[in-house]
PDB file of C-alpha atoms in Angstrom:
ATOM      1  CA  MET A 316      -0.004   0.009  -0.010  1.00 57.00           C
ATOM      2  CA  ASN A 317       1.150   3.523  -0.735  1.00 70.00           C
ATOM      3  CA  THR A 318       1.045   5.009   2.763  1.00 83.00           C
ATOM      4  CA  LEU A 319       2.152   8.390   1.482  1.00 84.00           C
ATOM      5  CA  LYS A 320      -0.746   8.548  -0.989  1.00 86.00           C
ATOM      6  CA  LEU A 321      -3.235   7.484   1.768  1.00 87.00           C
ATOM      7  CA  ASN A 322      -1.946  10.204   4.115  1.00 89.00           C
ATOM      8  CA  GLN A 323      -2.188  12.784   1.424  1.00 88.00           C
ATOM      9  CA  LEU A 324      -5.738  11.753   0.771  1.00 89.00           C
ATOM     10  CA  LEU A 325      -6.697  11.987   4.463  1.00 89.00           C
ATOM     11  CA  GLU A 326      -4.999  15.347   4.709  1.00 91.00           C
ATOM     12  CA  LYS A 327      -6.687  16.636   1.544  1.00 90.00           C
ATOM     13  CA  TYR A 328     -10.190  15.767   2.761  1.00 89.00           C
ATOM     14  CA  GLN A 329      -9.725  16.202   6.514  1.00 90.00           C
ATOM     15  CA  TRP A 330     -12.331  18.981   6.437  1.00 91.00           C
ATOM     16  CA  LYS A 331     -14.855  16.502   5.100  1.00 92.00           C
ATOM     17  CA  ILE A 332     -14.052  13.324   6.933  1.00 94.00           C
ATOM     18  CA  LYS A 333     -15.795  12.522  10.212  1.00 94.00           C
ATOM     19  CA  ARG A 334     -14.910   9.715  12.626  1.00 94.00           C
ATOM     20  CA  LEU A 335     -17.580   7.319  13.859  1.00 93.00           C
ATOM     21  CA  GLY A 336     -17.657   4.994  16.838  1.00 92.00           C
ATOM     22  CA  PRO A 337     -19.253   1.506  16.936  1.00 90.00           C
ATOM     23  CA  GLN A 338     -22.572   2.807  18.399  1.00 91.00           C
ATOM     24  CA  ASN A 339     -23.046   5.636  15.973  1.00 94.00           C
ATOM     25  CA  GLU A 340     -26.453   5.714  14.245  1.00 93.00           C
ATOM     26  CA  LYS A 341     -24.799   5.326  10.789  1.00 93.00           C
ATOM     27  CA  VAL A 342     -22.987   2.159  11.931  1.00 93.00           C
ATOM     28  CA  VAL A 343     -26.212   0.867  13.451  1.00 92.00           C
ATOM     29  CA  GLU A 344     -28.051   1.610  10.258  1.00 91.00           C
ATOM     30  CA  ILE A 345     -25.559  -0.251   8.077  1.00 92.00           C
ATOM     31  CA  ARG A 346     -25.696  -3.249  10.375  1.00 91.00           C
ATOM     32  CA  SER A 347     -29.470  -3.361  10.207  1.00 90.00           C
ATOM     33  CA  ILE A 348     -29.462  -3.119   6.386  1.00 89.00           C
ATOM     34  CA  LEU A 349     -26.948  -6.009   6.205  1.00 87.00           C
ATOM     35  CA  HIS A 350     -29.073  -8.091   8.590  1.00 84.00           C
ATOM     36  CA  ASN A 351     -32.165  -7.291   6.472  1.00 79.00           C
ATOM     37  CA  THR A 352     -34.019  -5.719   9.438  1.00 80.00           C
ATOM     38  CA  PHE A 353     -34.083  -2.146   8.090  1.00 74.00           C
ATOM     39  CA  ASN A 354     -37.441  -0.929   6.818  1.00 70.00           C
ATOM     40  CA  SER A 355     -37.136   1.723   4.120  1.00 63.00           C
ATOM     41  CA  ASP A 356     -39.469   2.757   1.371  1.00 62.00           C
ATOM     42  CA  GLU A 357     -36.439   4.390  -0.288  1.00 62.00           C
ATOM     43  CA  ARG A 358     -34.728   1.016  -0.942  1.00 85.00           C
ATOM     44  CA  ARG A 359     -31.559   1.859   0.850  1.00 90.00           C
ATOM     45  CA  PHE A 360     -28.741  -0.577   0.244  1.00 92.00           C
ATOM     46  CA  VAL A 361     -25.151  -1.295   1.301  1.00 92.00           C
ATOM     47  CA  THR A 362     -22.291  -1.953  -1.148  1.00 91.00           C
ATOM     48  CA  GLU A 363     -18.889  -3.364  -0.115  1.00 88.00           C
ATOM     49  CA  GLY A 364     -15.941  -4.257  -2.294  1.00 81.00           C
ATOM     50  CA  MET A 365     -13.891  -2.681  -5.025  1.00 83.00           C
ATOM     51  CA  TRP A 366     -15.565  -4.535  -7.910  1.00 82.00           C
ATOM     52  CA  ALA A 367     -19.097  -3.601  -6.793  1.00 85.00           C
ATOM     53  CA  HIS A 368     -18.051   0.021  -6.284  1.00 89.00           C
ATOM     54  CA  HIS A 369     -16.574   0.230  -9.754  1.00 89.00           C
ATOM     55  CA  LYS A 370     -19.975  -0.939 -11.094  1.00 88.00           C
ATOM     56  CA  LEU A 371     -21.685   1.572  -8.959  1.00 91.00           C
ATOM     57  CA  ARG A 372     -19.630   4.415 -10.414  1.00 89.00           C
ATOM     58  CA  MET A 373     -21.015   3.542 -13.807  1.00 89.00           C
ATOM     59  CA  THR A 374     -24.518   4.576 -12.750  1.00 91.00           C
ATOM     60  CA  ASP A 375     -26.344   7.586 -11.584  1.00 91.00           C
ATOM     61  CA  ILE A 376     -27.394   5.967  -8.296  1.00 93.00           C
ATOM     62  CA  HIS A 377     -27.444   8.377  -5.395  1.00 91.00           C
ATOM     63  CA  ILE A 378     -24.929   7.601  -2.686  1.00 94.00           C
ATOM     64  CA  GLU A 379     -25.873   8.997   0.663  1.00 93.00           C
ATOM     65  CA  TYR A 380     -22.680   8.398   2.494  1.00 95.00           C
ATOM     66  CA  CYS A 381     -19.441   6.353   2.494  1.00 94.00           C
ATOM     67  CA  LEU A 382     -17.560   4.696   5.335  1.00 94.00           C
ATOM     68  CA  PHE A 383     -13.980   3.473   5.178  1.00 92.00           C
ATOM     69  CA  CYS A 384     -11.118   2.199   7.340  1.00 93.00           C
ATOM     70  CA  PRO A 385      -7.679   3.568   6.376  1.00 92.00           C
ATOM     71  CA  GLU A 386      -5.845   0.642   8.015  1.00 91.00           C
ATOM     72  CA  MET A 387      -7.624  -1.735   5.541  1.00 89.00           C
ATOM     73  CA  MET A 388      -6.809   0.265   2.413  1.00 84.00           C
ATOM     74  CA  TYR A 389      -4.414  -2.325   0.996  1.00 79.00           C
ATOM     75  CA  SER A 390      -4.000  -1.094  -2.583  1.00 83.00           C
ATOM     76  CA  ASN A 391      -3.602   2.063  -4.588  1.00 85.00           C
ATOM     77  CA  GLU A 392      -6.752   1.094  -6.472  1.00 86.00           C
ATOM     78  CA  ALA A 393      -8.697   1.195  -3.238  1.00 86.00           C
ATOM     79  CA  ILE A 394      -7.264   4.646  -2.378  1.00 88.00           C
ATOM     80  CA  GLU A 395      -8.149   5.984  -5.819  1.00 89.00           C
ATOM     81  CA  LEU A 396     -11.653   4.562  -5.650  1.00 89.00           C
ATOM     82  CA  VAL A 397     -12.281   6.064  -2.193  1.00 90.00           C
ATOM     83  CA  GLU A 398     -11.061   9.433  -3.516  1.00 91.00           C
ATOM     84  CA  ALA A 399     -13.476   9.252  -6.406  1.00 92.00           C
ATOM     85  CA  PHE A 400     -16.368   8.713  -4.047  1.00 92.00           C
ATOM     86  CA  MET A 401     -15.120  11.482  -1.794  1.00 91.00           C
ATOM     87  CA  ASN A 402     -15.446  13.824  -4.649  1.00 90.00           C
ATOM     88  CA  SER A 403     -19.047  12.848  -5.453  1.00 90.00           C
ATOM     89  CA  THR A 404     -20.409  12.132  -1.981  1.00 92.00           C
ATOM     90  CA  ASP A 405     -21.228  14.696   0.687  1.00 90.00           C
ATOM     91  CA  ASP A 406     -20.825  12.585   3.834  1.00 93.00           C
ATOM     92  CA  ILE A 407     -17.570  10.587   4.385  1.00 95.00           C
ATOM     93  CA  TYR A 408     -16.843   8.694   7.581  1.00 96.00           C
ATOM     94  CA  VAL A 409     -13.821   6.863   9.044  1.00 95.00           C
ATOM     95  CA  VAL A 410     -14.104   3.913  11.407  1.00 95.00           C
ATOM     96  CA  SER A 411     -11.633   1.717  13.303  1.00 95.00           C
ATOM     97  CA  PRO A 412     -10.649  -1.783  12.010  1.00 93.00           C
ATOM     98  CA  LYS A 413     -12.610  -3.383  14.803  1.00 93.00           C
ATOM     99  CA  THR A 414     -15.806  -1.459  13.895  1.00 94.00           C
ATOM    100  CA  PHE A 415     -15.382  -2.179  10.212  1.00 94.00           C
ATOM    101  CA  GLN A 416     -14.769  -5.855  10.775  1.00 91.00           C
ATOM    102  CA  ARG A 417     -18.051  -6.047  12.629  1.00 90.00           C
ATOM    103  CA  LEU A 418     -19.851  -4.654   9.575  1.00 91.00           C
ATOM    104  CA  SER A 419     -18.061  -6.698   6.924  1.00 87.00           C
ATOM    105  CA  ASP A 420     -18.964 -10.265   6.061  1.00 78.00           C
ATOM    106  CA  ARG A 421     -15.579 -10.866   4.416  1.00 78.00           C
ATOM    107  CA  ASP A 422     -12.494 -12.632   5.851  1.00 78.00           C
ATOM    108  CA  ASP A 423     -10.289 -10.060   4.135  1.00 81.00           C
ATOM    109  CA  PRO A 424     -12.305  -6.822   3.828  1.00 84.00           C
ATOM    110  CA  ASP A 425     -10.915  -3.981   1.711  1.00 84.00           C
ATOM    111  CA  GLY A 426     -12.166  -1.254   4.104  1.00 89.00           C
ATOM    112  CA  PHE A 427     -14.788   0.523   2.013  1.00 92.00           C
ATOM    113  CA  ILE A 428     -18.570   0.533   2.371  1.00 94.00           C
ATOM    114  CA  SER A 429     -21.111   2.878   0.854  1.00 94.00           C
ATOM    115  CA  VAL A 430     -24.845   3.379   1.400  1.00 95.00           C
ATOM    116  CA  GLY A 431     -27.097   4.353  -1.494  1.00 94.00           C
ATOM    117  CA  ILE A 432     -30.670   4.287  -2.669  1.00 93.00           C
ATOM    118  CA  LEU A 433     -31.688   2.029  -5.510  1.00 92.00           C
ATOM    119  CA  PRO A 434     -33.603   3.750  -8.359  1.00 89.00           C
ATOM    120  CA  VAL A 435     -37.439   3.335  -8.510  1.00 87.00           C
ATOM    121  CA  TYR A 436     -38.795   2.350 -11.904  1.00 91.00           C
ATOM    122  CA  HIS A 437     -42.487   2.377 -12.898  1.00 90.00           C
ATOM    123  CA  LYS A 438     -44.039   0.574 -15.779  1.00 90.00           C
ATOM    124  CA  GLU A 439     -44.426   3.958 -17.504  1.00 89.00           C
ATOM    125  CA  ASP A 440     -40.623   4.314 -17.445  1.00 84.00           C
ATOM    126  CA  LEU A 441     -40.074   1.310 -19.623  1.00 85.00           C
ATOM    127  CA  GLY A 442     -39.534   2.247 -23.171  1.00 82.00           C
ATOM    128  CA  ILE A 443     -40.556  -0.937 -24.907  1.00 84.00           C
ATOM    129  CA  ARG A 444     -38.551  -1.411 -28.093  1.00 83.00           C
ATOM    130  CA  ASP A 445     -39.519  -3.786 -30.856  1.00 84.00           C
ATOM    131  CA  ASP A 446     -38.595  -7.398 -30.108  1.00 89.00           C
ATOM    132  CA  ALA A 447     -38.079  -6.682 -26.368  1.00 94.00           C
ATOM    133  CA  VAL A 448     -37.412  -9.399 -23.793  1.00 96.00           C
ATOM    134  CA  ILE A 449     -38.673  -9.067 -20.246  1.00 97.00           C
ATOM    135  CA  VAL A 450     -38.350 -11.588 -17.426  1.00 98.00           C
ATOM    136  CA  ILE A 451     -41.141 -11.861 -14.820  1.00 98.00           C
ATOM    137  CA  LEU A 452     -40.297 -13.314 -11.392  1.00 97.00           C
ATOM    138  CA  ASP A 453     -43.561 -14.483  -9.819  1.00 96.00           C
ATOM    139  CA  GLY A 454     -43.417 -14.969  -6.084  1.00 93.00           C
ATOM    140  CA  LEU A 455     -39.737 -15.762  -5.819  1.00 95.00           C
ATOM    141  CA  GLU A 456     -38.635 -15.992  -2.156  1.00 92.00           C
ATOM    142  CA  SER A 457     -34.912 -16.407  -2.319  1.00 94.00           C
ATOM    143  CA  PRO A 458     -33.002 -13.115  -2.637  1.00 94.00           C
ATOM    144  CA  GLY A 459     -29.908 -15.080  -3.806  1.00 95.00           C
ATOM    145  CA  ASN A 460     -31.836 -16.531  -6.660  1.00 96.00           C
ATOM    146  CA  ILE A 461     -33.278 -13.138  -7.658  1.00 97.00           C
ATOM    147  CA  GLY A 462     -29.755 -11.658  -7.599  1.00 96.00           C
ATOM    148  CA  THR A 463     -28.419 -14.489  -9.787  1.00 96.00           C
ATOM    149  CA  ILE A 464     -31.246 -14.046 -12.299  1.00 97.00           C
ATOM    150  CA  LEU A 465     -30.616 -10.285 -12.489  1.00 97.00           C
ATOM    151  CA  ARG A 466     -26.970 -11.081 -13.273  1.00 96.00           C
ATOM    152  CA  SER A 467     -27.981 -13.488 -16.016  1.00 97.00           C
ATOM    153  CA  CYS A 468     -30.482 -10.953 -17.381  1.00 97.00           C
ATOM    154  CA  ASP A 469     -27.766  -8.248 -17.501  1.00 95.00           C
ATOM    155  CA  GLY A 470     -25.431 -10.604 -19.372  1.00 95.00           C
ATOM    156  CA  ALA A 471     -28.034 -11.872 -21.875  1.00 96.00           C
ATOM    157  CA  GLY A 472     -29.339  -8.381 -22.694  1.00 94.00           C
ATOM    158  CA  VAL A 473     -32.754  -8.534 -21.156  1.00 96.00           C
ATOM    159  CA  ASP A 474     -34.590  -5.192 -21.250  1.00 95.00           C
ATOM    160  CA  ALA A 475     -36.158  -5.249 -17.795  1.00 96.00           C
ATOM    161  CA  VAL A 476     -37.205  -7.477 -14.916  1.00 97.00           C
ATOM    162  CA  ILE A 477     -40.651  -7.439 -13.448  1.00 97.00           C
ATOM    163  CA  ILE A 478     -41.106  -8.724  -9.897  1.00 96.00           C
ATOM    164  CA  CYS A 479     -44.661  -9.861  -9.483  1.00 94.00           C
ATOM    165  CA  ASN A 480     -46.236 -10.965  -6.182  1.00 89.00           C
ATOM    166  CA  PRO A 481     -42.988  -9.885  -4.373  1.00 88.00           C
ATOM    167  CA  LYS A 482     -41.680 -11.933  -1.472  1.00 88.00           C
ATOM    168  CA  ALA A 483     -38.168 -10.465  -1.062  1.00 88.00           C
ATOM    169  CA  ARG A 484     -36.722  -6.973  -0.767  1.00 88.00           C
ATOM    170  CA  VAL A 485     -34.729  -5.709  -3.683  1.00 90.00           C
ATOM    171  CA  ASN A 486     -32.192  -4.153  -1.241  1.00 89.00           C
ATOM    172  CA  ASN A 487     -31.660  -7.486   0.559  1.00 89.00           C
ATOM    173  CA  PRO A 488     -27.874  -7.799   0.984  1.00 88.00           C
ATOM    174  CA  LYS A 489     -27.873 -11.374  -0.419  1.00 91.00           C
ATOM    175  CA  LEU A 490     -29.671 -10.106  -3.542  1.00 93.00           C
ATOM    176  CA  ILE A 491     -27.238  -7.208  -3.877  1.00 91.00           C
ATOM    177  CA  LYS A 492     -24.243  -9.522  -3.552  1.00 89.00           C
ATOM    178  CA  ALA A 493     -25.578 -12.257  -5.860  1.00 92.00           C
ATOM    179  CA  SER A 494     -26.417  -9.823  -8.565  1.00 93.00           C
ATOM    180  CA  MET A 495     -22.743  -8.709  -8.918  1.00 89.00           C
ATOM    181  CA  GLY A 496     -23.839  -5.120  -9.763  1.00 90.00           C
ATOM    182  CA  ALA A 497     -26.704  -6.047 -12.122  1.00 93.00           C
ATOM    183  CA  VAL A 498     -29.235  -4.668  -9.560  1.00 94.00           C
ATOM    184  CA  PHE A 499     -27.721  -1.257 -10.323  1.00 93.00           C
ATOM    185  CA  THR A 500     -28.238  -1.511 -14.070  1.00 91.00           C
ATOM    186  CA  VAL A 501     -31.262  -3.691 -14.872  1.00 95.00           C
ATOM    187  CA  PRO A 502     -34.553  -1.846 -14.616  1.00 95.00           C
ATOM    188  CA  ILE A 503     -36.852  -3.601 -12.094  1.00 96.00           C
ATOM    189  CA  VAL A 504     -40.569  -2.872 -11.985  1.00 95.00           C
ATOM    190  CA  TYR A 505     -43.065  -4.205  -9.408  1.00 94.00           C
ATOM    191  CA  PHE A 506     -46.584  -5.558  -9.893  1.00 94.00           C
ATOM    192  CA  GLU A 507     -48.455  -6.657  -6.755  1.00 90.00           C
ATOM    193  CA  HIS A 508     -50.785  -9.123  -8.573  1.00 93.00           C
ATOM    194  CA  PRO A 509     -50.288 -11.293 -11.680  1.00 94.00           C
ATOM    195  CA  SER A 510     -53.563  -9.987 -13.229  1.00 94.00           C
ATOM    196  CA  GLU A 511     -52.120  -6.380 -13.324  1.00 94.00           C
ATOM    197  CA  CYS A 512     -48.916  -7.665 -14.956  1.00 96.00           C
ATOM    198  CA  ILE A 513     -50.787  -9.837 -17.503  1.00 96.00           C
ATOM    199  CA  THR A 514     -52.903  -6.882 -18.585  1.00 95.00           C
ATOM    200  CA  TRP A 515     -49.808  -4.715 -19.047  1.00 95.00           C
ATOM    201  CA  LEU A 516     -48.095  -7.370 -21.094  1.00 96.00           C
ATOM    202  CA  LYS A 517     -51.132  -7.858 -23.307  1.00 95.00           C
ATOM    203  CA  ASN A 518     -51.446  -4.098 -23.928  1.00 94.00           C
ATOM    204  CA  HIS A 519     -47.831  -4.178 -25.137  1.00 94.00           C
ATOM    205  CA  ARG A 520     -48.356  -7.252 -27.328  1.00 94.00           C
ATOM    206  CA  PHE A 521     -46.037  -9.544 -25.456  1.00 96.00           C
ATOM    207  CA  HIS A 522     -45.964 -13.272 -26.195  1.00 96.00           C
ATOM    208  CA  ILE A 523     -45.986 -14.883 -22.757  1.00 97.00           C
ATOM    209  CA  TYR A 524     -43.940 -18.016 -21.973  1.00 97.00           C
ATOM    210  CA  LEU A 525     -44.127 -19.896 -18.676  1.00 97.00           C
ATOM    211  CA  ALA A 526     -41.149 -21.917 -17.464  1.00 95.00           C
ATOM    212  CA  ASP A 527     -42.857 -25.114 -16.355  1.00 92.00           C
ATOM    213  CA  SER A 528     -41.113 -28.397 -15.531  1.00 87.00           C
ATOM    214  CA  GLU A 529     -44.271 -30.273 -16.484  1.00 86.00           C
ATOM    215  CA  ALA A 530     -44.660 -28.627 -19.925  1.00 85.00           C
ATOM    216  CA  ARG A 531     -44.293 -30.764 -23.051  1.00 85.00           C
ATOM    217  CA  SER A 532     -42.791 -28.102 -25.281  1.00 87.00           C
ATOM    218  CA  PHE A 533     -38.893 -28.029 -25.351  1.00 90.00           C
ATOM    219  CA  TYR A 534     -37.601 -24.448 -25.075  1.00 90.00           C
ATOM    220  CA  GLY A 535     -35.283 -25.016 -28.079  1.00 87.00           C
ATOM    221  CA  ASN A 536     -38.238 -25.545 -30.524  1.00 87.00           C
ATOM    222  CA  ARG A 537     -39.585 -21.980 -30.283  1.00 86.00           C
ATOM    223  CA  VAL A 538     -38.928 -19.045 -32.495  1.00 86.00           C
ATOM    224  CA  TYR A 539     -39.517 -16.194 -29.913  1.00 90.00           C
ATOM    225  CA  GLY A 540     -40.553 -13.533 -32.370  1.00 88.00           C
ATOM    226  CA  GLY A 541     -41.914 -10.115 -31.296  1.00 92.00           C
ATOM    227  CA  ASN A 542     -42.035  -8.936 -27.679  1.00 95.00           C
ATOM    228  CA  THR A 543     -41.263 -11.829 -25.403  1.00 96.00           C
ATOM    229  CA  ALA A 544     -42.047 -12.214 -21.713  1.00 97.00           C
ATOM    230  CA  LEU A 545     -40.558 -15.201 -19.767  1.00 98.00           C
ATOM    231  CA  VAL A 546     -42.284 -15.999 -16.470  1.00 98.00           C
ATOM    232  CA  LEU A 547     -40.498 -17.966 -13.707  1.00 97.00           C
ATOM    233  CA  GLY A 548     -42.112 -19.032 -10.462  1.00 95.00           C
ATOM    234  CA  SER A 549     -40.799 -19.912  -6.988  1.00 90.00           C
ATOM    235  CA  GLU A 550     -39.272 -23.337  -6.493  1.00 84.00           C
ATOM    236  CA  ARG A 551     -41.744 -24.129  -3.722  1.00 85.00           C
ATOM    237  CA  TYR A 552     -45.042 -23.077  -5.259  1.00 87.00           C
ATOM    238  CA  GLY A 553     -44.287 -22.583  -8.956  1.00 91.00           C
ATOM    239  CA  ILE A 554     -46.036 -19.975 -11.159  1.00 95.00           C
ATOM    240  CA  SER A 555     -49.443 -18.562  -9.927  1.00 94.00           C
ATOM    241  CA  GLN A 556     -52.451 -20.262 -11.462  1.00 95.00           C
ATOM    242  CA  GLU A 557     -53.679 -16.863 -12.756  1.00 95.00           C
ATOM    243  CA  TRP A 558     -51.101 -17.059 -15.573  1.00 96.00           C
ATOM    244  CA  TYR A 559     -52.555 -20.288 -16.916  1.00 95.00           C
ATOM    245  CA  ASN A 560     -56.014 -18.689 -17.301  1.00 95.00           C
ATOM    246  CA  HIS A 561     -54.735 -16.659 -20.253  1.00 93.00           C
ATOM    247  CA  PRO A 562     -53.323 -17.440 -23.679  1.00 91.00           C
ATOM    248  CA  VAL A 563     -49.717 -18.404 -22.767  1.00 94.00           C
ATOM    249  CA  GLN A 564     -47.237 -20.939 -23.886  1.00 94.00           C
ATOM    250  CA  THR A 565     -45.237 -23.249 -21.619  1.00 94.00           C
ATOM    251  CA  LEU A 566     -41.591 -24.221 -21.840  1.00 94.00           C
ATOM    252  CA  THR A 567     -39.504 -26.965 -20.245  1.00 92.00           C
ATOM    253  CA  ILE A 568     -35.834 -27.857 -19.908  1.00 92.00           C
ATOM    254  CA  PRO A 569     -35.331 -31.542 -20.467  1.00 88.00           C
ATOM    255  CA  MET A 570     -33.936 -33.437 -17.512  1.00 84.00           C
ATOM    256  CA  SER A 571     -31.807 -36.485 -18.216  1.00 86.00           C
ATOM    257  CA  GLY A 572     -30.996 -37.448 -14.624  1.00 84.00           C
ATOM    258  CA  SER A 573     -32.916 -38.296 -11.534  1.00 85.00           C
ATOM    259  CA  CYS A 574     -33.798 -34.665 -10.552  1.00 81.00           C
ATOM    260  CA  ASP A 575     -37.102 -33.349 -11.955  1.00 77.00           C
ATOM    261  CA  SER A 576     -36.102 -29.692 -12.246  1.00 81.00           C
ATOM    262  CA  LEU A 577     -33.268 -27.165 -12.065  1.00 87.00           C
ATOM    263  CA  ASN A 578     -32.642 -24.356  -9.639  1.00 92.00           C
ATOM    264  CA  VAL A 579     -34.751 -21.423 -10.802  1.00 95.00           C
ATOM    265  CA  GLY A 580     -31.590 -19.251 -11.116  1.00 94.00           C
ATOM    266  CA  VAL A 581     -29.956 -21.852 -13.415  1.00 95.00           C
ATOM    267  CA  ALA A 582     -33.126 -22.329 -15.434  1.00 95.00           C
ATOM    268  CA  ALA A 583     -33.506 -18.549 -15.877  1.00 96.00           C
ATOM    269  CA  SER A 584     -29.910 -18.409 -17.232  1.00 96.00           C
ATOM    270  CA  ILE A 585     -30.549 -21.114 -19.805  1.00 96.00           C
ATOM    271  CA  LEU A 586     -33.878 -19.714 -20.974  1.00 97.00           C
ATOM    272  CA  THR A 587     -32.894 -16.032 -21.132  1.00 97.00           C
ATOM    273  CA  TYR A 588     -29.768 -16.683 -23.089  1.00 96.00           C
ATOM    274  CA  GLU A 589     -31.576 -18.942 -25.462  1.00 95.00           C
ATOM    275  CA  ILE A 590     -34.314 -16.378 -26.070  1.00 95.00           C
ATOM    276  CA  CYS A 591     -31.886 -13.483 -26.521  1.00 94.00           C
ATOM    277  CA  LEU A 592     -29.518 -15.387 -28.766  1.00 92.00           C
ATOM    278  CA  ARG A 593     -32.345 -16.529 -31.002  1.00 90.00           C
ATOM    279  CA  LYS A 594     -33.641 -12.952 -31.295  1.00 88.00           C
ATOM    280  CA  LYS A 595     -30.177 -11.796 -32.363  1.00 83.00           C
ATOM    281  CA  ALA A 596     -29.916 -14.495 -34.945  1.00 78.00           C
ATOM    282  CA  LEU A 597     -31.702 -14.445 -38.283  1.00 42.00           C
ATOM    283  CA  GLY A 598     -33.092 -17.912 -37.868  1.00 47.00           C
ATOM    284  CA  GLY A 599     -32.607 -21.416 -39.204  1.00 37.00           C
ATOM    285  CA  ASP A 600     -29.062 -22.355 -40.319  1.00 38.00           C
ATOM    286  CA  GLU A 601     -27.779 -18.813 -39.720  1.00 38.00           C
ATOM    287  CA  TYR A 602     -28.663 -19.241 -36.066  1.00 35.00           C
ATOM    288  CA  GLU A 603     -26.732 -22.458 -35.769  1.00 37.00           C
ATOM    289  CA  ASN A 604     -23.718 -20.927 -37.509  1.00 36.00           C
ATOM    290  CA  LYS A 605     -23.607 -18.128 -34.951  1.00 36.00           C
ATOM    291  CA  LEU A 606     -23.215 -20.676 -32.128  1.00 33.00           C
TER     292      LEU A 606
END
């Protein structure tokens, strides 16, 4: 670590940096967010780690305050990143290694945590392009699975994710961590009930596909033309019956072993990539040549 560079940073921003003790309300707030006991309509979240903070810098997400431990700044990259956030964030705090260790869930923390507010998207905010792909998560309970799906949606090029019949908070720390930054970039819209979501999809001329382990139609036999909506349900209860009362198509992933289905995060990755790749291809032999 460049100790001289760190000392210069601390001296340069000494007018702005405040020191916090372990019982300070900011420390308590971070701990409650990380333990998922913090109730906030503003969707306040905690970010830790260099990689996640680099992703965060690529967005316009509002950062309320940052907290760092100088003794844990082990690289020049970390010092430079902290300085970048110091320039763009009003409130900067320093804590001791002991206090930071209590907040971090890492064996080797890099000494930097920030608290921000996730953006709120409404259905009116979604500019639906031609041939759009949207993934709907109906009643998913595991924040880790939701985060994994967001990461896959980001990689595949999905336009938006709709969370219908929500069972997990979008600022859940497990979701934030599993998404690997995708929660910062993928638009997420909420619908309380499937009926509202179905009406919206119909109004925008979406073809609706349900991921169903009992379906007879292999996902690879579809064309996926026009606006496409893929619906995935919880592993415990599956997709709500309301979806089956409307003109929809069902898809399955063949299982060759003794298990009857895949983890929903894995299934989502397979299906979203297949749909997006097929849409990018021109069809038929040309699609196979692109693979």
